Amino acid sequence: MTADAHKRVAILISGGGSNMVRLVESMKGDHPARPVLVLANSADAGGLDKAHKMGVATAVVDHRPYKGDRPAFEAELMQVIDAAEPDILCLAGFMRILTDGFTNHYAGRMLNIHPSLLPKYRGLHTHARAIEAGETQAGCTVHEVTAELDDGPILGQARVPILAGDTPDSLAARVLKQEHLLYPHALRRFASGDRSRQDLEPDLAT
Ligand code: GRF
């Protein structure tokens, strides 16, 4: 496959970028896509250095100077992203709520990973809320992004047990392991044109 036939992927992060690292590592060999940009909304995002070390171009668009003016922040964001000409956007721990102006601009080609079994527990503090509600299972979801927060067609889920004595941190660590398997799996299928849902086998290992 010649280089330009690959789908071009931009990954948006806000923090350490462990999902971003798994996505970049997966896009090799016969994978239909290649990473072209890792962008963060803060220069302090630990994932930027990891991306740089893996040879992926990086950029920062800081939301703070915009003082809550989302459309203005997103105008710069779209300018920087579109300069890289991505076919697909992956939100990987990108902690900004996006307007429908942004989600419409990338409609049908933007994915997100969320640390719950959507549609349950949209928003933040998903693990604490699942434990508090007495759930027996938790997990993560990869979905296409639409204007509705943590909504959109589901591409896949992975489940883990919630164990006696679990804290939000211990549960988050167990779910994160599944995120690192689910997101590359879903991206490979999405980049090859398969937008159907495919869940991972539940990992009931403790
Ligand atoms: C992940 O748990 C993801 O589901 C959530 O934010 C976290 C980001 O982790 N949206 P990382 O930066 O990929 O390590």
PDB file of C-alpha atoms and ligand atoms in Angstrom, residues 12-22 47 50 91-95 112-116 123-124 126-127 139-141 150 172 175-176 179-180 183, ligand 1:
ATOM      1  CA  LEU A  12      -6.768  15.044  20.280  1.00  0.00           C
ATOM      2  CA  ILE A  13      -5.589  14.702  23.884  1.00  0.00           C
ATOM      3  CA  SER A  14      -5.587  16.707  27.130  1.00  0.00           C
ATOM      4  CA  GLY A  15      -3.449  14.560  29.413  1.00  0.00           C
ATOM      5  CA  GLY A  16      -0.979  11.667  29.551  1.00  0.00           C
ATOM      6  CA  GLY A  17      -2.192  10.135  26.307  1.00  0.00           C
ATOM      7  CA  SER A  18      -2.045   6.408  27.088  1.00  0.00           C
ATOM      8  CA  ASN A  19      -4.869   5.752  24.600  1.00  0.00           C
ATOM      9  CA  MET A  20      -3.101   7.918  22.009  1.00  0.00           C
ATOM     10  CA  VAL A  21       0.069   5.825  22.422  1.00  0.00           C
ATOM     11  CA  ARG A  22      -1.890   2.582  21.785  1.00  0.00           C
ATOM     12  CA  GLY A  47       1.191  12.837  25.805  1.00  0.00           C
ATOM     13  CA  LYS A  50       5.315  10.670  23.935  1.00  0.00           C
ATOM     14  CA  LEU A  91     -10.683  12.116  20.747  1.00  0.00           C
ATOM     15  CA  ALA A  92      -8.510  10.352  23.321  1.00  0.00           C
ATOM     16  CA  GLY A  93      -9.006  11.947  26.726  1.00  0.00           C
ATOM     17  CA  PHE A  94      -9.719  15.349  25.133  1.00  0.00           C
ATOM     18  CA  MET A  95     -11.460  17.105  27.980  1.00  0.00           C
ATOM     19  CA  ASN A 112     -14.320   9.209  21.055  1.00  0.00           C
ATOM     20  CA  ILE A 113     -13.570   6.791  23.887  1.00  0.00           C
ATOM     21  CA  HIS A 114     -15.641   7.146  27.060  1.00  0.00           C
ATOM     22  CA  PRO A 115     -14.965   5.231  30.310  1.00  0.00           C
ATOM     23  CA  SER A 116     -18.453   3.823  30.848  1.00  0.00           C
ATOM     24  CA  GLY A 123     -20.124  12.941  31.574  1.00  0.00           C
ATOM     25  CA  LEU A 124     -17.546  12.805  34.345  1.00  0.00           C
ATOM     26  CA  THR A 126     -18.109   7.540  35.667  1.00  0.00           C
ATOM     27  CA  HIS A 127     -16.403   4.968  37.914  1.00  0.00           C
ATOM     28  CA  GLY A 139     -16.420  -0.696  31.040  1.00  0.00           C
ATOM     29  CA  CYS A 140     -15.720   1.623  28.147  1.00  0.00           C
ATOM     30  CA  THR A 141     -17.266   2.646  24.845  1.00  0.00           C
ATOM     31  CA  ASP A 150     -21.140  11.140  24.898  1.00  0.00           C
ATOM     32  CA  ALA A 172     -10.391   3.078  36.344  1.00  0.00           C
ATOM     33  CA  VAL A 175     -11.157  -0.218  32.557  1.00  0.00           C
ATOM     34  CA  LEU A 176      -8.152   1.594  31.077  1.00  0.00           C
ATOM     35  CA  GLU A 179      -9.662   0.961  26.564  1.00  0.00           C
ATOM     36  CA  HIS A 180      -6.180   0.227  25.242  1.00  0.00           C
ATOM     37  CA  TYR A 183      -9.884   1.815  20.758  1.00  0.00           C
TER      38      TYR A 183
HETATM   39  C1  GRF B   1      -9.484   7.755  29.527  1.00  0.00           C
HETATM   40  O1  GRF B   1      -9.968   6.996  30.590  1.00  0.00           O
HETATM   41  C2  GRF B   1     -10.609   8.107  28.594  1.00  0.00           C
HETATM   42  O2  GRF B   1     -11.648   7.134  28.533  1.00  0.00           O
HETATM   43  C3  GRF B   1     -11.134   9.347  29.208  1.00  0.00           C
HETATM   44  O3  GRF B   1      -9.993  10.059  29.636  1.00  0.00           O
HETATM   45  C4  GRF B   1      -8.966   9.113  29.961  1.00  0.00           C
HETATM   46  C5  GRF B   1      -7.735   9.538  29.199  1.00  0.00           C
HETATM   47  O4  GRF B   1      -6.645   8.766  29.511  1.00  0.00           O
HETATM   48  N1  GRF B   1     -11.953  10.143  28.322  1.00  0.00           N
HETATM   49  P1  GRF B   1      -5.302   8.848  28.622  1.00  0.00           P
HETATM   50  O5  GRF B   1      -4.908  10.309  28.528  1.00  0.00           O
HETATM   51  O6  GRF B   1      -5.602   8.261  27.276  1.00  0.00           O
HETATM   52  O7  GRF B   1      -4.335   8.029  29.406  1.00  0.00           O
END
